[in-house]
Structure formats: structure tokens, C-alpha cells
């Protein structure tokens, strides 16, 4: 079925009618107020000022050196993050705490054989310098580093080398995990935990304001949150499934005084999807797996739906651990990409949208609204806005003014149009429509096929690369 992408609407009123038809609880502002309005309201956080409400989500480019150090493309992406004008930089990109935790052979990682700290420090300083170079004051910029272990989705040398917390009947089959593969032992988890602390300490010494203990998108810490089927002290009841997260947070706190901790979490999830015969995404044979005892934030009786009971307990834990910053995501790009990154055009390993992608954007908006309503004392970053295209600032301004969210996180929009926040913050908020991300998904299709990630359709630097032609051919073949 064809859906009308937001960019097809010529006026904000037309878009608003579409949005409200999708969900009558949603709305957007008709006029933009620039930096004087909610988008430019500063936030005070633990003695620091974060001067506007735009956040750059973490986005890796599959473009580091094999040694785990950044490449020219990595530096350029981080400079773009600095130039964007956004004041909260959530993590830059996923940084693996050890070699076998990489999601690809070109992910940055804590490699004891090389001078990782110098590479990360250069990323950090180039980002701040780029911010200064566009008239921004780096003192009110808040920058974190996202720490990860890719767990089930580890591909440290390009081949799948999963490190699983437990055997998941659907994901094991979907991704070809050997049923005999041993699960990570408690001792192995604890050694991974030590590497989180070491990586956090590297970030602290460089001057990063915080580290994100990443719990999203199907990677190790997210998988553990749903590890009911795991035995021992890290599996089973909620207290056990959150133990590894808790221990890592407490160990970082003890070893890294002054370093704040944030958490990016897939706050809810759905049953894994796959393309049907018509190429449209649908949940795999979910009825065969009810009651569904896997996943985090999934309804066990109808796993096509969210269940927020445990996620709210998780947020209470986050608060009690003294964490103040939460970045709310949903699902995983591997098994429900339509939810994790709503798009008009699927990536090569994806499927056609099962419904109007605006419905998934609405799910993101509602998820973060709920978190904020129940935990007003925490600062929340929302996700899933890029699909809104030219009307993103209109929705963002509305959500911020109503207090539904504290920061508007931008992912793909920043790859396509790094200056988007700066332009949206100008009076009138006029955008360059030619540079707006149209959710073509090339930045996901590229890495799924062994290429570096970037905005091939719109970023001149990527347009000129030989991979751009390979991608065009790949898409042509699919069509
Ligand atoms: C190329 C690419 C790389 C990404 N890398 C990461 C990452 O390293 N860590 C992470 O938490 N999310 C990552 N994401 C997810 C984004 O942060 C974001 O959640 C997603 O793109 C949805 O937001 P958007 O609609 O603004 O794009 C990545 C997304 C893309 C497209
Ligand atoms: S390739 Fe560019 S236009 Fe396409 S989804 Fe990625 S950032 Fe957006």
C-alpha cells in the first residue's frame, strides 16, 4: 500500500490533517518560533547548561580503521555533529568495549594494542572546534560517548560471531545462530563489565561529559533485559535481568568520579518481523510463541504490542541509580526496522512498511510522553523524528512546549543535512528542502552490504564515492 510521506504535503495545515488522522492525540505547531521558542529553551542539568533542545543521536559509519581508530570519514561525521548547532551530542557513535563486541569490522573499539585515547580525544576536540567554528560556545555543549557490546549482533571481522545471553527461539532461527552455541557465562559477562569501566575511564580522562551505557536495539545489554530464559544471577526475574546493567553503572560511578552516566534504552519492543510474500513486513509466526517470554517491553500474550510495566520499573531503577539522562528508542534495526527507524523506503535487508510509517513515529512520540509523564524528574530524549521531514520542527516545538519530551533526537536527518538544527533555530525556521532526509535508507543499506555508511543520495562527499554507484545498482536489482 502507498503511504503519503510528510514531505509530499505542501503546507503545514495539510500535514497536520494527516498527522491527526493517524492519531488524534498528536498535533504540531503551525508557526515556528526559532531559538526564542521551545526549541531554544536551555536546560539546566547538574550545574551545566545545555543551551537548546536538539540532540544528535549516536550514529556509526562503519568507517573506522581496522585497528579501532577513527578514519577521515569518522572525523568528518563528528565535525558535522559539532557544526549542527545541537547542544546535546548523545554518544557520537557506538564504541565497542572490546574487540569481539564490535558489530562490524570497522567499528571503533577499545583496542589495547593502539592509542585509542588519542583517537577519541581528537574526535571529541574536533567536534567542539567545529561547534566553535560555526559560532557556538562549546561550554554549553554536552557530549557523551556511547559504550556497547553488540552481543547477538557481533560481527567483529565481518562474519556473524554472536555472543548471546540466552537462546531466543525466533532470533536464533532468523539469524542462523547455532542451537549448540554456548551462552556467555557469568564470568565472561563480568569481564565485559570491566571493559565498560575501562572505556568509561578513557572517556572521562578525555573530558566527555557522560557515557551512555547502551541498552537498546538488540545488543547485549538490551538482550539481557529480556533474558527470562537465562539461568543464574543475570537471568530470570527482573532483578536478575537488570543486575549486569546495575553493576556496570555502579562500577563506572565508583571508578570515574565526575563522569555522568546516561542510558539509551529500547523502552519497548515487538515480535521480530520479516517480509511477507508481497514484500510487506509482518511479525513472524507469533501465535506459535505465545505466551512470549522473551524481549523487553513486549506484551507476552500479544507480542505485536508493547507492555510498559517492566520498562517503567527499569526507569525507576535508572532514577534510583542516580542517572538523569535517558534516550528513549524502540525495537531493533535488525528485526523490526520499521519501528526503530520509520522510513518510506526499506533498507536492503528490510521490508515494505506494514502501515503508514507515521504510525511508528506516533509510537515513538507516545513512548517518550509516557516516560516523561511517569518520571518528570528525568530528562528524556525522543527518537524517530527524521521521517517527519520538513514538519519535524513543527512537531518538535509542539512536543517540547507541552513538556512531553526534553530533547528532540535527530539521527538520519543529521547525516543528510547536518545544519538542520541550526536552520530550524533561526527565526522562521526556514529549511533547505533539497537537503532533507527522505528516508531512502541508503545509510543502512550501505553497511548491510559491506560499505561505509553515509547519506549517498544527498551528501556530496558520499555521492561521489564509488559505493554510490554500487548502491544504485543494488537497488535497481531489487526493484
Ligand atoms: C547509519 C546509522 C547508524 C546508526 N548507529 C547507531 C549507533 O551507533 N548507536 C545507536 O544507538 N543508534 C544508532 N542508529 C540509530 C539512530 O541513532 C536513530 O535511533 C535512528 O536512526 C532513528 O532516528 P531518526 O529517525 O532520526 O533517524 C543508527 C542509525 C543509522 C541510520
Ligand atoms: S541515505 Fe540520506 S536520505 Fe536516505 S535515510 Fe539515510 S540520511 Fe536519509
Coordinates of C-alpha atoms and ligand atoms in Angstrom, one line a residue:
X1 CA 0.0 0.0 0.0
X2 CA 1.3 3.5 -0.8
X3 CA 1.6 6.0 2.1
X4 CA 2.0 9.7 1.7
X5 CA 5.4 10.8 3.1
X6 CA 5.2 14.0 5.1
X7 CA 7.3 15.8 2.5
X8 CA 4.5 15.5 -0.1
X9 CA 2.4 17.8 1.9
X10 CA 2.8 21.3 0.6
X11 CA 1.5 23.1 3.7
X12 CA 1.8 22.5 7.4
X13 CA -2.0 22.5 7.7
X14 CA -2.1 19.6 5.2
X15 CA 0.5 17.7 7.2
X16 CA -1.3 18.4 10.4
X17 CA -4.5 16.9 9.0
X18 CA -2.6 13.8 8.1
X19 CA -1.0 13.6 11.5
X20 CA -4.3 14.0 13.3
X21 CA -5.9 11.4 11.1
X22 CA -3.2 8.9 12.1
X23 CA -3.6 9.8 15.7
X24 CA -5.9 12.4 17.2
X25 CA -3.8 12.7 20.3
X26 CA -1.0 14.2 18.2
X27 CA -0.6 17.7 16.9
X28 CA 2.0 20.2 15.6
X29 CA 2.6 23.9 15.8
X30 CA 1.6 25.9 12.7
X31 CA 4.3 28.6 13.2
X32 CA 7.9 28.2 14.2
X33 CA 9.4 30.4 16.9
X34 CA 13.1 29.7 16.3
X35 CA 15.5 29.8 19.3
X36 CA 13.2 32.0 21.3
X37 CA 10.6 29.2 21.3
X38 CA 10.7 25.8 23.0
X39 CA 13.4 24.5 20.6
X40 CA 15.8 27.1 22.1
X41 CA 14.9 26.8 25.7
X42 CA 18.0 26.0 27.7
X43 CA 18.1 23.1 30.2
X44 CA 20.0 23.2 33.5
X45 CA 21.4 19.8 34.3
X46 CA 23.6 19.2 37.4
X47 CA 25.3 22.5 37.3
X48 CA 25.6 22.6 33.5
X49 CA 23.6 24.5 30.9
X50 CA 22.6 22.7 27.7
X51 CA 21.5 25.5 25.5
X52 CA 18.9 24.1 23.2
X53 CA 16.7 21.1 22.8
X54 CA 18.2 19.4 19.8
X55 CA 20.2 16.2 20.4
X56 CA 22.3 14.3 17.9
X57 CA 21.7 10.6 18.2
X58 CA 24.7 8.2 18.1
X59 CA 25.4 7.1 14.5
X60 CA 28.3 5.0 13.5
X61 CA 29.6 5.0 9.9
X62 CA 31.2 1.5 9.6
X63 CA 34.2 3.6 8.7
X64 CA 36.8 3.3 11.4
X65 CA 40.3 1.9 10.8
X66 CA 40.6 -1.9 11.3
X67 CA 42.6 -1.0 14.5
X68 CA 39.5 0.6 16.0
X69 CA 40.8 4.2 15.5
X70 CA 38.7 6.8 13.7
X71 CA 39.2 7.5 10.0
X72 CA 38.8 10.7 8.0
X73 CA 35.2 9.9 7.4
X74 CA 34.7 9.4 11.2
X75 CA 36.3 12.7 11.9
X76 CA 34.2 14.4 9.3
X77 CA 30.9 13.0 10.8
X78 CA 31.8 14.1 14.3
X79 CA 32.7 17.6 13.0
X80 CA 29.3 17.7 11.3
X81 CA 27.7 16.8 14.7
X82 CA 29.6 19.8 16.2
X83 CA 28.5 22.1 13.3
X84 CA 24.9 21.0 13.6
X85 CA 24.1 23.5 16.4
X86 CA 22.6 20.8 18.5
X87 CA 23.7 21.2 22.1
X88 CA 23.4 17.6 23.3
X89 CA 25.6 15.0 21.5
X90 CA 24.4 11.6 22.6
X91 CA 27.3 9.4 22.3
X92 CA 28.7 10.2 18.8
X93 CA 28.5 6.6 17.8
X94 CA 28.6 3.1 19.4
X95 CA 32.1 2.4 20.7
X96 CA 32.7 -1.3 21.5
X97 CA 34.3 -2.0 24.8
X98 CA 36.2 -5.0 23.4
X99 CA 37.1 -6.5 20.1
X100 CA 34.6 -9.3 20.0
X101 CA 31.8 -6.9 20.8
X102 CA 32.1 -5.0 17.5
X103 CA 29.0 -5.0 15.2
X104 CA 31.3 -4.7 12.2
X105 CA 35.0 -4.8 11.4
X106 CA 35.2 -1.0 11.2
X107 CA 33.6 -0.1 14.5
X108 CA 35.6 1.9 16.9
X109 CA 36.6 -0.2 19.9
X110 CA 38.8 -0.3 23.0
X111 CA 41.8 -1.9 21.4
X112 CA 44.6 -2.4 24.0
X113 CA 47.1 -2.6 21.1
X114 CA 46.7 1.0 19.9
X115 CA 46.4 4.5 21.4
X116 CA 42.6 4.6 21.5
X117 CA 42.5 7.6 23.8
X118 CA 44.3 9.9 21.4
X119 CA 41.9 8.9 18.6
X120 CA 38.8 9.5 20.7
X121 CA 40.3 12.8 22.1
X122 CA 40.7 14.0 18.6
X123 CA 37.1 13.2 17.7
X124 CA 35.9 15.0 20.8
X125 CA 38.0 18.1 20.2
X126 CA 37.3 18.3 16.5
X127 CA 33.6 18.2 17.3
X128 CA 34.0 21.0 19.8
X129 CA 36.2 23.1 17.5
X130 CA 33.6 22.7 14.7
X131 CA 30.9 23.9 17.0
X132 CA 33.0 26.9 17.9
X133 CA 33.8 27.5 14.2
X134 CA 30.1 27.9 13.5
X135 CA 29.7 30.5 16.3
X136 CA 28.6 28.0 19.0
X137 CA 30.0 28.1 22.6
X138 CA 31.3 24.7 23.4
X139 CA 30.8 25.4 27.1
X140 CA 27.1 24.8 26.8
X141 CA 27.6 21.7 24.6
X142 CA 27.0 18.4 26.4
X143 CA 28.9 15.5 24.9
X144 CA 28.8 11.8 25.6
X145 CA 30.3 8.5 24.3
X146 CA 28.1 5.5 23.7
X147 CA 29.5 2.3 25.1
X148 CA 28.4 -1.0 23.6
X149 CA 28.9 -4.7 23.3
X150 CA 27.0 -6.0 20.2
X151 CA 26.2 -9.4 21.8
X152 CA 23.9 -11.3 19.4
X153 CA 24.7 -9.0 16.6
X154 CA 28.5 -9.1 16.9
X155 CA 30.4 -9.3 13.6
X156 CA 33.9 -8.3 14.7
X157 CA 35.5 -9.3 11.4
X158 CA 32.6 -9.0 9.1
X159 CA 31.2 -12.5 9.8
X160 CA 28.5 -13.1 12.4
X161 CA 30.1 -14.2 15.6
X162 CA 27.2 -13.9 18.0
X163 CA 27.7 -13.7 21.8
X164 CA 24.3 -14.5 23.2
X165 CA 22.9 -14.0 26.7
X166 CA 20.3 -16.8 26.0
X167 CA 18.9 -18.8 23.2
X168 CA 16.0 -17.0 21.6
X169 CA 13.9 -19.3 19.5
X170 CA 12.9 -16.8 16.9
X171 CA 16.1 -14.7 16.6
X172 CA 18.3 -17.8 16.7
X173 CA 16.4 -19.2 13.7
X174 CA 16.2 -15.8 11.9
X175 CA 19.9 -15.1 12.2
X176 CA 21.2 -18.7 11.9
X177 CA 22.6 -19.0 15.5
X178 CA 23.8 -22.5 16.2
X179 CA 21.5 -24.1 18.7
X180 CA 24.6 -25.5 20.4
X181 CA 26.3 -22.2 20.8
X182 CA 27.2 -21.7 24.4
X183 CA 25.7 -18.6 26.0
X184 CA 28.0 -16.0 27.6
X185 CA 28.9 -17.2 31.1
X186 CA 28.5 -15.1 34.1
X187 CA 32.3 -14.8 34.3
X188 CA 32.5 -13.6 30.7
X189 CA 29.8 -11.0 31.3
X190 CA 31.8 -9.8 34.3
X191 CA 34.9 -9.4 32.2
X192 CA 32.9 -7.4 29.7
X193 CA 31.7 -5.3 32.6
X194 CA 35.3 -4.5 33.5
X195 CA 35.9 -3.2 30.0
X196 CA 32.9 -0.9 30.2
X197 CA 34.5 0.7 33.2
X198 CA 37.9 1.0 31.4
X199 CA 36.2 2.6 28.4
X200 CA 34.3 5.0 30.6
X201 CA 37.5 6.0 32.3
X202 CA 39.1 6.7 28.9
X203 CA 36.1 9.0 28.1
X204 CA 36.4 10.7 31.5
X205 CA 40.0 11.5 31.1
X206 CA 39.4 13.0 27.6
X207 CA 36.7 15.3 29.0
X208 CA 33.5 13.7 27.8
X209 CA 30.6 14.8 30.0
X210 CA 28.9 11.4 30.1
X211 CA 28.9 7.9 28.9
X212 CA 25.9 6.0 27.6
X213 CA 25.5 2.5 28.9
X214 CA 23.7 1.4 25.9
X215 CA 20.6 -0.9 26.4
X216 CA 18.9 -0.7 23.0
X217 CA 18.5 -2.2 19.6
X218 CA 19.0 -5.9 20.4
X219 CA 22.6 -5.6 21.6
X220 CA 24.0 -7.3 24.7
X221 CA 22.7 -5.1 27.5
X222 CA 19.3 -4.9 25.8
X223 CA 19.1 -8.6 25.3
X224 CA 19.9 -9.1 29.0
X225 CA 16.9 -7.0 30.0
X226 CA 14.7 -9.7 28.3
X227 CA 16.7 -12.7 29.4
X228 CA 14.0 -14.6 31.2
X229 CA 15.2 -17.8 29.7
X230 CA 18.7 -17.4 31.1
X231 CA 19.8 -19.3 34.2
X232 CA 21.8 -17.9 37.0
X233 CA 22.2 -14.5 38.5
X234 CA 21.8 -12.5 35.2
X235 CA 18.6 -14.2 34.0
X236 CA 15.1 -14.9 35.1
X237 CA 13.4 -12.4 37.3
X238 CA 13.6 -8.6 36.7
X239 CA 16.1 -8.1 39.5
X240 CA 18.5 -10.6 37.8
X241 CA 18.0 -9.3 34.3
X242 CA 18.9 -5.8 35.3
X243 CA 21.8 -6.9 37.5
X244 CA 24.5 -6.6 34.8
X245 CA 23.3 -3.0 34.0
X246 CA 23.2 -2.1 37.6
X247 CA 26.7 -3.5 38.4
X248 CA 28.2 -1.8 35.4
X249 CA 26.7 1.6 36.3
X250 CA 27.8 1.3 39.9
X251 CA 31.3 0.3 38.9
X252 CA 31.6 3.2 36.5
X253 CA 30.4 5.5 39.1
X254 CA 33.0 4.3 41.6
X255 CA 35.9 4.4 39.1
X256 CA 35.0 7.6 37.3
X257 CA 34.1 10.4 39.6
X258 CA 32.6 13.4 37.9
X259 CA 31.5 11.5 34.8
X260 CA 27.8 11.4 34.3
X261 CA 26.0 8.3 33.0
X262 CA 23.1 8.2 30.6
X263 CA 21.2 5.3 29.2
X264 CA 19.8 4.8 25.7
X265 CA 17.2 2.1 26.0
X266 CA 14.7 0.4 23.7
X267 CA 11.9 1.1 26.1
X268 CA 9.5 -1.3 24.3
X269 CA 9.7 -3.8 21.5
X270 CA 7.7 -6.0 19.2
X271 CA 7.9 -9.6 17.9
X272 CA 10.6 -10.0 15.1
X273 CA 9.3 -9.1 11.7
X274 CA 10.2 -10.3 8.2
X275 CA 8.9 -9.6 4.7
X276 CA 5.8 -11.5 3.6
X277 CA 5.2 -12.8 0.1
X278 CA 4.3 -9.3 -1.0
X279 CA 7.5 -7.8 0.5
X280 CA 5.5 -6.1 3.3
X281 CA 6.8 -6.5 6.8
X282 CA 4.8 -8.7 9.2
X283 CA 5.5 -10.4 12.5
X284 CA 6.8 -13.9 12.1
X285 CA 4.6 -16.8 13.4
X286 CA 4.0 -15.0 16.6
X287 CA 1.0 -17.2 17.7
X288 CA 3.3 -20.2 17.9
X289 CA 5.3 -18.4 20.6
X290 CA 2.6 -17.2 22.9
X291 CA 3.0 -16.8 25.8
X292 CA 6.1 -14.9 24.6
X293 CA 8.7 -15.0 27.4
X294 CA 11.4 -13.1 25.6
X295 CA 12.2 -9.5 24.8
X296 CA 11.8 -6.4 27.0
X297 CA 8.7 -4.3 27.0
X298 CA 6.7 -6.8 24.9
X299 CA 3.2 -8.0 25.7
X300 CA 3.6 -11.7 26.4
X301 CA 0.0 -12.6 25.3
X302 CA 0.1 -10.5 22.1
X303 CA 3.8 -9.8 21.3
X304 CA 2.9 -7.5 18.5
X305 CA 2.2 -5.0 21.2
X306 CA 4.2 -3.1 23.8
X307 CA 3.9 -3.7 27.5
X308 CA 5.3 -0.8 29.6
X309 CA 5.1 -2.5 33.0
X310 CA 8.8 -3.6 33.3
X311 CA 10.1 -0.6 31.3
X312 CA 8.7 1.7 34.0
X313 CA 10.3 -0.4 36.7
X314 CA 13.5 0.0 34.7
X315 CA 13.2 3.8 34.7
X316 CA 12.6 3.7 38.5
X317 CA 15.9 1.8 38.7
X318 CA 17.7 4.2 36.5
X319 CA 16.5 7.1 38.7
X320 CA 17.5 5.3 41.9
X321 CA 21.0 4.7 40.4
X322 CA 21.3 8.5 40.1
X323 CA 21.1 8.6 36.3
X324 CA 19.4 11.7 35.0
X325 CA 19.5 11.3 31.2
X326 CA 17.6 8.8 29.2
X327 CA 17.4 8.4 25.4
X328 CA 14.2 6.5 24.5
X329 CA 14.3 4.3 21.5
X330 CA 12.1 1.3 20.3
X331 CA 12.9 -2.1 18.9
X332 CA 15.9 -3.0 16.8
X333 CA 17.1 -2.2 13.3
X334 CA 17.7 -6.0 12.8
X335 CA 14.3 -7.5 13.5
X336 CA 11.8 -4.6 13.4
X337 CA 13.5 -1.8 11.4
X338 CA 10.1 -0.2 10.5
X339 CA 9.8 0.6 14.2
X340 CA 13.3 1.5 15.1
X341 CA 13.8 3.9 12.1
X342 CA 10.5 4.7 10.4
X343 CA 11.1 5.0 6.7
X344 CA 9.4 5.4 3.4
X345 CA 11.9 3.1 1.6
X346 CA 13.2 0.0 3.3
X347 CA 16.9 -1.0 3.7
X348 CA 18.0 -4.0 1.6
X349 CA 17.6 -6.4 4.5
X350 CA 14.2 -4.8 5.4
X351 CA 10.7 -4.9 4.1
X352 CA 8.0 -2.5 2.8
X353 CA 6.3 -0.6 5.7
X354 CA 3.5 -2.6 7.2
X355 CA 1.5 0.6 7.7
X356 CA 1.8 4.3 7.3
X357 CA 5.3 5.0 8.9
X358 CA 3.7 8.0 10.7
X359 CA 2.1 5.4 12.9
X360 CA 5.5 4.3 14.1
X361 CA 6.6 7.9 14.6
X362 CA 3.5 8.3 16.8
X363 CA 4.6 5.2 18.8
X364 CA 7.9 6.9 19.5
X365 CA 6.2 10.1 20.5
X366 CA 3.8 8.3 22.8
X367 CA 6.6 6.1 24.3
X368 CA 8.6 9.1 25.4
X369 CA 5.5 11.0 26.5
X370 CA 4.7 8.2 28.8
X371 CA 8.2 8.0 30.2
X372 CA 8.2 11.8 30.9
X373 CA 4.7 11.7 32.5
X374 CA 5.8 8.9 34.9
X375 CA 9.3 10.2 35.6
X376 CA 9.2 14.0 35.3
X377 CA 12.4 14.3 37.3
X378 CA 14.4 12.6 34.4
X379 CA 15.5 14.3 31.2
X380 CA 14.3 12.4 28.1
X381 CA 15.5 12.4 24.5
X382 CA 12.9 11.2 22.0
X383 CA 13.6 9.3 18.8
X384 CA 12.1 8.6 15.4
X385 CA 11.6 12.2 14.2
X386 CA 13.5 12.1 10.9
X387 CA 10.6 10.7 9.0
X388 CA 8.7 13.9 9.8
X389 CA 10.9 15.7 7.2
X390 CA 10.1 19.4 6.8
X391 CA 7.5 19.2 9.5
X392 CA 9.9 17.9 12.1
X393 CA 10.4 21.3 13.8
X394 CA 6.6 21.9 14.0
X395 CA 6.1 18.6 15.8
X396 CA 9.2 19.0 17.9
X397 CA 8.2 22.5 19.1
X398 CA 4.7 21.3 20.0
X399 CA 6.0 18.3 22.0
X400 CA 8.6 20.4 23.8
X401 CA 6.2 23.2 24.7
X402 CA 3.8 20.6 26.1
X403 CA 6.6 19.1 28.2
X404 CA 6.1 15.7 26.6
X405 CA 9.9 15.4 26.0
X406 CA 13.0 17.3 26.9
X407 CA 15.2 16.8 23.8
X408 CA 14.4 16.0 20.2
X409 CA 17.0 13.5 19.0
X410 CA 18.0 13.5 15.3
X411 CA 19.5 10.6 13.6
X412 CA 19.4 10.3 9.8
X413 CA 18.4 13.9 9.3
X414 CA 21.9 14.9 10.6
X415 CA 23.6 12.6 8.1
X416 CA 21.6 14.2 5.2
X417 CA 21.5 17.8 6.5
X418 CA 23.9 18.4 9.4
X419 CA 22.9 22.1 9.7
X420 CA 19.3 21.2 10.2
X421 CA 19.1 22.2 13.9
X422 CA 20.8 25.5 13.3
X423 CA 18.4 26.3 10.4
X424 CA 15.4 25.2 12.5
X425 CA 16.5 27.5 15.3
X426 CA 16.7 30.6 13.0
X427 CA 13.8 33.0 13.1
X428 CA 11.1 31.5 10.8
X429 CA 13.0 28.2 10.8
X430 CA 13.3 28.1 7.0
X431 CA 14.8 24.8 5.9
X432 CA 16.6 23.9 2.7
X433 CA 14.1 21.3 1.3
X434 CA 16.7 19.8 -1.1
X435 CA 18.7 18.6 1.8
X436 CA 16.0 17.0 3.9
X437 CA 16.4 13.3 4.6
X438 CA 13.7 11.4 2.6
X439 CA 14.3 8.1 4.5
X440 CA 15.8 6.4 1.4
X441 CA 17.6 4.1 3.8
X442 CA 20.9 4.0 1.8
X443 CA 22.7 4.8 5.0
X444 CA 21.5 1.4 6.3
X445 CA 21.7 -0.5 3.1
X446 CA 25.3 0.6 2.6
X447 CA 26.7 -1.1 5.7
X448 CA 24.4 -4.1 5.3
X449 CA 26.3 -4.7 2.1
X450 CA 29.8 -4.1 3.4
X451 CA 30.1 -0.4 2.5
X452 CA 30.7 2.6 4.7
X453 CA 27.6 4.4 5.9
X454 CA 26.6 7.9 4.9
X455 CA 23.9 9.8 3.0
X456 CA 24.7 8.7 -0.5
X457 CA 21.7 10.4 -2.1
X458 CA 22.2 13.9 -0.6
X459 CA 25.7 14.3 0.9
X460 CA 28.1 15.4 -2.0
X461 CA 31.0 13.6 -0.3
X462 CA 29.2 10.3 -0.5
X463 CA 27.5 10.9 -3.8
X464 CA 31.0 11.0 -5.4
X465 CA 32.1 7.7 -3.8
X466 CA 32.2 4.5 -5.9
X467 CA 29.8 2.9 -3.4
X468 CA 27.1 5.3 -4.6
X469 CA 27.0 3.5 -8.0
X470 CA 27.1 0.1 -6.3
X471 CA 24.1 1.1 -4.2
X472 CA 22.2 2.3 -7.2
X473 CA 22.8 -1.0 -9.0
X474 CA 21.8 -2.9 -5.9
X475 CA 18.5 -1.0 -5.6
X476 CA 17.9 -1.4 -9.3
X477 CA 18.3 -5.2 -8.9
X478 CA 15.9 -5.3 -6.0
X479 CA 13.2 -3.3 -7.9
Ligands
LIG1 C1 23.7 4.9 9.8 C2 23.1 4.7 11.1 C3 23.9 4.4 12.2 C4 23.4 4.3 13.5 N1 24.2 4.0 14.5 C5 23.7 4.0 15.8 C6 24.6 3.8 16.9 O1 25.8 3.7 16.8 N2 24.0 3.8 18.1 C7 22.7 3.9 18.3 O2 22.2 3.9 19.5 N3 21.8 4.1 17.3 C8 22.3 4.1 16.0 N4 21.5 4.4 15.0 C9 20.1 4.7 15.2 C10 19.8 6.2 15.3 O3 20.5 6.7 16.4 C11 18.3 6.5 15.4 O4 17.8 5.9 16.6 C12 17.5 6.1 14.2 O5 18.2 6.5 13.0 C13 16.1 6.7 14.3 O6 16.2 8.1 14.4 P1 15.9 9.0 13.1 O7 14.5 8.7 12.7 O8 16.1 10.5 13.5 O9 16.9 8.6 12.0 C14 22.0 4.5 13.7 C15 21.2 4.8 12.6 C16 21.7 4.9 11.3 C17 20.8 5.3 10.2
LIG2 S1 20.6 7.8 3.0 FE1 20.3 10.0 3.4 S2 18.2 10.4 2.8 FE2 18.4 8.2 3.0 S3 17.8 7.7 5.0 FE3 20.0 7.9 5.1 S4 20.2 10.1 5.7 FE4 18.1 9.9 5.0

